[in-house]
Short mmCIF file of C-alpha atoms in Angstrom, two decimals:
data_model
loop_
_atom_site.label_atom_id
_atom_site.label_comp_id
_atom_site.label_asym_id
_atom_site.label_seq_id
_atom_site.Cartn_x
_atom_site.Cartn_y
_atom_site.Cartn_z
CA UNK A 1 7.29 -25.46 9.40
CA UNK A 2 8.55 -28.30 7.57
CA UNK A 3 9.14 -31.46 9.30
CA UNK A 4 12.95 -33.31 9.03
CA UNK A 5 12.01 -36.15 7.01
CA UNK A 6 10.12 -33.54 4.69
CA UNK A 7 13.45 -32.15 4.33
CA UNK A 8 15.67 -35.24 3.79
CA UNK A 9 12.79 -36.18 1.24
CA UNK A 10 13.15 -33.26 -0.70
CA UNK A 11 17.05 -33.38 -0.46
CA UNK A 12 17.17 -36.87 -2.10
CA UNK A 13 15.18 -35.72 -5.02
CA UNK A 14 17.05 -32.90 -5.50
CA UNK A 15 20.30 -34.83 -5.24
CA UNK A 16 18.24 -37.02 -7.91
CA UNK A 17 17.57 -34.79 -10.56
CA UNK A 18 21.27 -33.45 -10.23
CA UNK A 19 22.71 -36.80 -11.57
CA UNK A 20 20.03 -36.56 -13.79
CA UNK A 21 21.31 -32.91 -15.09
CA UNK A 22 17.78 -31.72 -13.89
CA UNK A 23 16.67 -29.58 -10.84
CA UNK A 24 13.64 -29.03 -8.81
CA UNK A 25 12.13 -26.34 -11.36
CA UNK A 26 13.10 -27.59 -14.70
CA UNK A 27 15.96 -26.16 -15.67
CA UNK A 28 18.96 -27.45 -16.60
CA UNK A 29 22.13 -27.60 -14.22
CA UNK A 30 23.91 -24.24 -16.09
CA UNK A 31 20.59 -22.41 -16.60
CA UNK A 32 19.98 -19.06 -14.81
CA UNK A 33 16.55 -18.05 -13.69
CA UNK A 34 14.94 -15.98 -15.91
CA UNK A 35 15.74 -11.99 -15.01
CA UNK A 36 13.87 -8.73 -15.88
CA UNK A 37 15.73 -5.13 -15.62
CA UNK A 38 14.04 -2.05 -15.26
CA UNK A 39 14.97 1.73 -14.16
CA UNK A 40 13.51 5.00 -13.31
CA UNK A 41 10.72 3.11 -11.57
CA UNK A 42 10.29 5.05 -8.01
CA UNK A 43 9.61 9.27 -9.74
CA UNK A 44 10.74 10.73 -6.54
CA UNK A 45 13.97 8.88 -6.14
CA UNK A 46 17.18 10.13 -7.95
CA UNK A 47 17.92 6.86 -9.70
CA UNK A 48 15.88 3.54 -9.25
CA UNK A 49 15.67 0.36 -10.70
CA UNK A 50 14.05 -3.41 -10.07
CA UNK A 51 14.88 -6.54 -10.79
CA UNK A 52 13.20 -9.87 -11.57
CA UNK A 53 15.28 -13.03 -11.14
CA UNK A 54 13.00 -16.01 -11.02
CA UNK A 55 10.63 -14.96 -8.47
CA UNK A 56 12.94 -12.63 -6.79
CA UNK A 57 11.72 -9.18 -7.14
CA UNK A 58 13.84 -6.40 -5.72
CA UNK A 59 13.40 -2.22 -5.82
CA UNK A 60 16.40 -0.24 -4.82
CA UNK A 61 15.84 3.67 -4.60
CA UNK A 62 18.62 5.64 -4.62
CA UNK A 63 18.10 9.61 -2.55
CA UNK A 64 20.45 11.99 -2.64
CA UNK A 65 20.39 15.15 0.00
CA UNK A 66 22.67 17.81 1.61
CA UNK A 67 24.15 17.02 4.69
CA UNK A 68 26.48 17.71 7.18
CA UNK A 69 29.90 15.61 7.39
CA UNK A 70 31.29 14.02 10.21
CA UNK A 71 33.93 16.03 11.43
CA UNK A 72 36.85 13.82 11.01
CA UNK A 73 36.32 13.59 7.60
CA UNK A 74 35.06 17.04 6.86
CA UNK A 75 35.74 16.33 2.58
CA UNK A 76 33.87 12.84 2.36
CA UNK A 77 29.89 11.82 2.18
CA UNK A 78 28.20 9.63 3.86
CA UNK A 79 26.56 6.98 2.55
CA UNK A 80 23.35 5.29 4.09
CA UNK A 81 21.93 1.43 3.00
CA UNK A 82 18.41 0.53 4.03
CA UNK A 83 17.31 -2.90 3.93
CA UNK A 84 13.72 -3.61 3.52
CA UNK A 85 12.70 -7.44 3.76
CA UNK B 1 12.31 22.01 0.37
CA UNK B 2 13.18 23.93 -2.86
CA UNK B 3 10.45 22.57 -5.00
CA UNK B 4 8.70 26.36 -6.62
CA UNK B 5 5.34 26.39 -5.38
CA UNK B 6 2.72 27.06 -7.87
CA UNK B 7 0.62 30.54 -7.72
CA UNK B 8 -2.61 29.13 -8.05
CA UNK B 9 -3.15 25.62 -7.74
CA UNK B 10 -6.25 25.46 -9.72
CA UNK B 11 -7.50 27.69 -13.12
CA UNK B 12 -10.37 30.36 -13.86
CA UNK B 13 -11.71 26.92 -15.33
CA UNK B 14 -12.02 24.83 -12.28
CA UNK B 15 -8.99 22.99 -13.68
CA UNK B 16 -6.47 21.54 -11.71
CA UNK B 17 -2.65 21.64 -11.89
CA UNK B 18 -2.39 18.02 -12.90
CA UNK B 19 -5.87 18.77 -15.55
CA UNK B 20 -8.48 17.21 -13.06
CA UNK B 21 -11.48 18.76 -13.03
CA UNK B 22 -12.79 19.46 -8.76
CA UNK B 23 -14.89 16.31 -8.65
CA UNK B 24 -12.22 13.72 -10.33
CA UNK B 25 -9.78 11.42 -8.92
CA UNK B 26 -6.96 10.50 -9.92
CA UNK B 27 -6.06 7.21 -12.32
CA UNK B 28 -6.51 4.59 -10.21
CA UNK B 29 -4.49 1.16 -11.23
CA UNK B 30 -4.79 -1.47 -8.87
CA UNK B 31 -3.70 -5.17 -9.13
CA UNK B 32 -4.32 -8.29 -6.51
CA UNK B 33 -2.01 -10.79 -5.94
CA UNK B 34 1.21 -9.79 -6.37
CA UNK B 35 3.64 -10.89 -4.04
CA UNK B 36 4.31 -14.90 -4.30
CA UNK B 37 5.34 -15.47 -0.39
CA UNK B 38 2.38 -13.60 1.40
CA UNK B 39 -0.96 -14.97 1.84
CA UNK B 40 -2.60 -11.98 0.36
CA UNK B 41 -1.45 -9.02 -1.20
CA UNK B 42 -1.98 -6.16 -3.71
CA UNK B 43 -0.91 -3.30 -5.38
CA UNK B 44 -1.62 0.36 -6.46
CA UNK B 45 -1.64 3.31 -8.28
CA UNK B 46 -3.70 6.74 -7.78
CA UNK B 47 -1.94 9.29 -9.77
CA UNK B 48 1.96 9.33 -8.80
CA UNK B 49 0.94 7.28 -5.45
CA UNK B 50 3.05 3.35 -5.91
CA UNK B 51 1.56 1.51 -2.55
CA UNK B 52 1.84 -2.09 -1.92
CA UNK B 53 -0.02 -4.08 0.94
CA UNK B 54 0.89 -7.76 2.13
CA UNK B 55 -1.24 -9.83 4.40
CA UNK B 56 -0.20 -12.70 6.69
CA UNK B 57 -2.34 -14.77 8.47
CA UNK B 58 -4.59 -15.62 10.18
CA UNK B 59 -1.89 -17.41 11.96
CA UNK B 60 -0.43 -17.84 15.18
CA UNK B 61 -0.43 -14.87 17.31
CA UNK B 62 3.34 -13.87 18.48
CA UNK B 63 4.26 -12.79 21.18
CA UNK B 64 1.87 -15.16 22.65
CA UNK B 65 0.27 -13.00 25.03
CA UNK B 66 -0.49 -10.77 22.24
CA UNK B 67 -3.36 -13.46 21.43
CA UNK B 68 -6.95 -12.16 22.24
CA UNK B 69 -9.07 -15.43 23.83
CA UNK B 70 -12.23 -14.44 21.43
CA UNK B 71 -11.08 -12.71 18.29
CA UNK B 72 -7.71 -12.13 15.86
CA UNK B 73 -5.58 -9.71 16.53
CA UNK B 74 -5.26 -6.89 13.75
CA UNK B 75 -2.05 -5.81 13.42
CA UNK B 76 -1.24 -3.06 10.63
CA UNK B 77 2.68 -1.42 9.66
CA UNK B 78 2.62 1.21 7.44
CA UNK B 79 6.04 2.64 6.37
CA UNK B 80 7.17 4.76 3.90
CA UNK B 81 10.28 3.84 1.59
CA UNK B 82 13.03 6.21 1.87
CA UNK B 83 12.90 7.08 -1.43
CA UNK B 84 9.09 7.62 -1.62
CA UNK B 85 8.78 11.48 -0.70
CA UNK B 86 10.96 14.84 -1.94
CA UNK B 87 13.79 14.66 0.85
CA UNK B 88 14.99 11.19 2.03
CA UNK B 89 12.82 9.61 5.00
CA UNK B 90 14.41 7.83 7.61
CA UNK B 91 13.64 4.22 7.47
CA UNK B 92 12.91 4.38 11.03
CA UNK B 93 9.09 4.77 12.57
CA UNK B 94 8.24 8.44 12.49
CA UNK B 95 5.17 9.66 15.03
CA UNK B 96 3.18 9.98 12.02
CA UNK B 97 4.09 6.14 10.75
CA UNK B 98 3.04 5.08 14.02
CA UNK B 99 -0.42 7.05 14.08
CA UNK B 100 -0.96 6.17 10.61
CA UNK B 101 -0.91 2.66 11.23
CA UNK B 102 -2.99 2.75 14.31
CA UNK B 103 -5.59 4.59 12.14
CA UNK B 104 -5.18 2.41 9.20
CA UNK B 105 -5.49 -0.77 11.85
CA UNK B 106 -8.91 0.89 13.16
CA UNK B 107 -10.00 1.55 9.43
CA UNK B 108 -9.94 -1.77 8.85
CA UNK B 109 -10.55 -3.77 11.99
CA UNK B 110 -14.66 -3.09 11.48
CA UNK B 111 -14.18 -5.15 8.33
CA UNK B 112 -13.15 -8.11 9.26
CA UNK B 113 -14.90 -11.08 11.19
CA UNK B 114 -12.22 -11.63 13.64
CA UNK B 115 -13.98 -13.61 15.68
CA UNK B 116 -13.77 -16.40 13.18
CA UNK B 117 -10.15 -16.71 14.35
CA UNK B 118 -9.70 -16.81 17.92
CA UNK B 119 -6.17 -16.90 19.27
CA UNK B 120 -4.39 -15.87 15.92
CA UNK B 121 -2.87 -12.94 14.42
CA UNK B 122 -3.24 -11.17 11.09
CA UNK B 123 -0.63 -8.82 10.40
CA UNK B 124 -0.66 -6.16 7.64
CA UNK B 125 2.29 -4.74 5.83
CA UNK B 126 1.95 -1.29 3.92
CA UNK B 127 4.93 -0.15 1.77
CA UNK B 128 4.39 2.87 0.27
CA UNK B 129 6.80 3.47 -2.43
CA UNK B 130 5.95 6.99 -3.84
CA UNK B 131 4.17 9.87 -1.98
CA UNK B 132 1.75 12.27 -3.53
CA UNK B 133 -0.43 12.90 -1.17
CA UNK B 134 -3.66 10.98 0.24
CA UNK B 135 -1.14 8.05 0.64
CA UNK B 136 -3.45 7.34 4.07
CA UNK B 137 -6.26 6.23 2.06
CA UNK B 138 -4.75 4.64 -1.13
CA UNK B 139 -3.14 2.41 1.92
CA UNK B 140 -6.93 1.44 3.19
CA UNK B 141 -8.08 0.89 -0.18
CA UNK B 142 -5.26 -1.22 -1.07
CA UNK B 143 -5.01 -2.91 2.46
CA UNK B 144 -8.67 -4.10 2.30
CA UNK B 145 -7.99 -6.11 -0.92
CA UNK B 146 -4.97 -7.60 0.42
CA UNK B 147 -7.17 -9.07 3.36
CA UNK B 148 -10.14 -10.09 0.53
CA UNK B 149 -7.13 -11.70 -1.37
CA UNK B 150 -5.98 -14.02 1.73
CA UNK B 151 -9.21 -15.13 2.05
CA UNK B 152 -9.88 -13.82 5.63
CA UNK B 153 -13.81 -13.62 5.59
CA UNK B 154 -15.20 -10.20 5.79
CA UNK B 155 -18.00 -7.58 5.80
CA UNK B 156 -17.06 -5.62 2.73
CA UNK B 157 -14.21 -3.92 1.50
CA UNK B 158 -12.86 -0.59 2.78
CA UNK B 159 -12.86 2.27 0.45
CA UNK B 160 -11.05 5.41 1.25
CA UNK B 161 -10.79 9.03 -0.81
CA UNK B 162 -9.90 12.23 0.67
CA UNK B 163 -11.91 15.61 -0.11
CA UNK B 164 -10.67 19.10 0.69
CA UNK B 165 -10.72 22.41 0.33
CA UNK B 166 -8.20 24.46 -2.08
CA UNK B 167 -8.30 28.16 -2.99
CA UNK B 168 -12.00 28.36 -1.65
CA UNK B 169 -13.04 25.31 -3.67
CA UNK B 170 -13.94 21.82 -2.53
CA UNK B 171 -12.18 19.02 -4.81
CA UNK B 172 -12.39 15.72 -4.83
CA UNK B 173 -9.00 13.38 -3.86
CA UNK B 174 -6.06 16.19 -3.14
CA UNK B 175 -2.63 15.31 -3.98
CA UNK B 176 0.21 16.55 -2.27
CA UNK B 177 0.40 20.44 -3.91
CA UNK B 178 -3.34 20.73 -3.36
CA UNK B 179 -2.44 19.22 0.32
CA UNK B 180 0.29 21.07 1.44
CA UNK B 181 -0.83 24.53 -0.32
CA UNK B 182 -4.94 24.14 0.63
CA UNK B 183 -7.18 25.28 3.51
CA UNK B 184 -8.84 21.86 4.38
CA UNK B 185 -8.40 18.08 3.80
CA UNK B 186 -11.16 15.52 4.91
CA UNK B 187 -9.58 11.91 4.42
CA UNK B 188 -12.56 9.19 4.80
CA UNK B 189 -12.85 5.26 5.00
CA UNK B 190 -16.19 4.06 4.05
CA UNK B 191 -17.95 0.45 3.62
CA UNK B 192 -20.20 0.60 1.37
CA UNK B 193 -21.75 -2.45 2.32
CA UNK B 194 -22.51 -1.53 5.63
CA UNK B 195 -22.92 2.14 4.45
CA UNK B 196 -20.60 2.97 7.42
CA UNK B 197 -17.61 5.37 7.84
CA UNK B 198 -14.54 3.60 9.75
CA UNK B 199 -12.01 6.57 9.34
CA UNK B 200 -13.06 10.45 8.84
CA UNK B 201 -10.34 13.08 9.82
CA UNK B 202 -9.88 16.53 9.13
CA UNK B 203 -6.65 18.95 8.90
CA UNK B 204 -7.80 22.86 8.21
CA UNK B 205 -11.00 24.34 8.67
CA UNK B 206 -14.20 23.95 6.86
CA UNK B 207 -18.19 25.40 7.74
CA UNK B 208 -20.72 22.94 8.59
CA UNK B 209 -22.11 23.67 5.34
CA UNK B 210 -18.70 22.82 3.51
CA UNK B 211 -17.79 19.75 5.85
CA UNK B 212 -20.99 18.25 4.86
CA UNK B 213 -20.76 18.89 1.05
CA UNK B 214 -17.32 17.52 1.70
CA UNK B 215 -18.12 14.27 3.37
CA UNK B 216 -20.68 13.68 0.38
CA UNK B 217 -18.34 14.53 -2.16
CA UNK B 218 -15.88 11.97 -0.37
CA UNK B 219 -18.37 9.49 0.01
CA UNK B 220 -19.05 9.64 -4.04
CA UNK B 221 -15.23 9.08 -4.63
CA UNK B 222 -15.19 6.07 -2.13
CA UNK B 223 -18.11 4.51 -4.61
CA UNK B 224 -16.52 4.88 -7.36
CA UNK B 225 -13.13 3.65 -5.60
CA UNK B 226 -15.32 0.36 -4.52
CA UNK B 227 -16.31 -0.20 -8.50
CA UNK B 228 -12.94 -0.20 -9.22
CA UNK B 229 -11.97 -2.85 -5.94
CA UNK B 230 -14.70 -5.00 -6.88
CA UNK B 231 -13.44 -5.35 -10.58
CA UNK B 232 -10.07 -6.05 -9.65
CA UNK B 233 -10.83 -9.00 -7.28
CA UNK B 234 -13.09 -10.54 -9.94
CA UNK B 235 -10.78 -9.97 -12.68
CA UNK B 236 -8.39 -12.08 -10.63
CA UNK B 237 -10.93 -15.24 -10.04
CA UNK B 238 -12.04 -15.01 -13.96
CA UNK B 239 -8.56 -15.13 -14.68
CA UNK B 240 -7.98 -18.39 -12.66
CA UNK B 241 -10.97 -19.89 -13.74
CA UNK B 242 -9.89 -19.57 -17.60
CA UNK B 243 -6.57 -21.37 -16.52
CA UNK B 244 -8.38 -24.02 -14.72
CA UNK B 245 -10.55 -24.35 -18.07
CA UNK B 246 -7.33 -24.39 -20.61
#
């Protein structure tokens, strides 16, 4: 838990480096984090990929299966998202 | 399920559908450290098996009356991604997510020196990303280096490995055709430290004679398993230490 003045601390400097035309992690003020692509990771999914942006690291798997529709829309899919955090 | 099920599941050769001979396991990758926000975590790989573990804590136990007077409480998840098996798994809690994790939990609990850390909680988080078979003890083996990689003091690592019986033959480490289409799986944690077994189950039937081979043969695959933890966790300090030196 950080503590309020912790906070207004760290806002300052961030505020700071911004007139500067720095921020907290060196880059510049129209850099993007550095980002890594990569598919087919999950074999068992249909489609899968992961991405690295910064420290950010996300896996999406994509499954595909036969179901039944809903009955008021007897011609569409259905689509399902799963969130895992 | 429409996946063609083999005839025979292993050769005139005593070779196995994915070229293993009986006593082999499968490639075994495993990596410490991986995830940035836990306080321990790690990573691995036994055949087509993708399994990550994160550790948090020891820290404050929540709910509150959770929190045993003498001793951390253990808590363990283990889920399955959706994606990880043949037809889509809900992301819900199945009976056998729940069981698995109490097992897991139990596997492990022998391990550590809880009583270091009265009051707290440490809570373990196993994602298993791809299935093929014998996930239950990839997810010991990979949970018991998380813990040694947040620093939580304990006894020894866990090592796991699964033996079984298929088409009359024991083998070593089953994956999930040899599971689904054998007579007998035997699934064991061991610490070799302690030279103790925390988790032995058995699905099928087996003779005493077999189970015992069996249980050896298991115990053999946990060893090597523990080789392989061992390196991993010192390959991670050595690689620190050559930083700290730069």
């Amino acid at each position: 838990m950080k503590s309020p003045i912790m906070i207004r601390v760290k806002q300052k400097q961030i505020a700071q480096l911004a007139s500067l035309g720095k921020r907290l992690d060196g880059r510049g003020l129209t850099d993007n984090r550095e980002i890594q692509l990569e598919v087919g990771v999950v074999g068992r999914a249909e489609g899968s990929a992961r991405v690295l942006l910064g420290k950010t690291d996300v896996l999406v798997g994509i499954k595909i299966g036969v179901g039944e529709p809903f009955s008021d829309a007897p011609d569409k899919g259905v689509q399902a998202v799963a969130i895992e955090a | 399920m429409s996946r063609k099920k083999p005839e025979k599941l292993i050769d005139e050769k005593d070779v196995r559908l994915d070229g293993r001979g009986l006593k082999e396991l499968r490639p075994i990758k495993i990596e410490v450290g991986v995830l940035g926000n836990a306080d321990g975590s790690a990573y691995i790989e036994q055949g087509k098996n993708k399994i990550l573990a994160a550790v948090y804590g020891p820290k404050e136990a929540h709910p509150k009356h959770l929190a045993i007077a003498d001793r951390a409480l253990l808590r363990c998840r283990y889920h399955m991604a959706p994606f990880s098996v043949e037809d889509r798994k809900s992301p819900a809690p199945s009976r056998r997510e729940v069981e698995l994790s109490k097992v897991i939990r139990e596997a492990l609990e022998p391990a550590v020196f809880a009583e270091y850390y009265p009051r707290t909680s440490i809570d373990t988080f196993i994602e298993v990303l791809q299935a093929d078979g014998g996930t239950r003890c990839a997810a010991i083996t990979v949970a018991s280096l998380a813990l040694a990689d947040a620093g939580i003091p304990m006894r020894g690592l866990v090592s796991a490995c699964a033996a079984g019986k298929v088409e009359g033959r024991l083998v070593l480490d089953l994956m999930d055709a040899e599971d689904k289409g054998g007579e007998a799986d035997l699934p064991l944690a061991w610490m070799p430290n302690l030279n103790a077994i925390t988790l032995l189950q058995m699905d099928g039937n087996l003779t005493i004679d077999e189970f015992e081979k069996a249980l050896n043969m298991a115990v053999e695959g946990c060893k090597q398993i523990h080789g392989l933890q061992k390196e991993t966790l010192k390959a991670k300090y050595v690689a620190v230490k050559e930083e700290v030196e730069e």
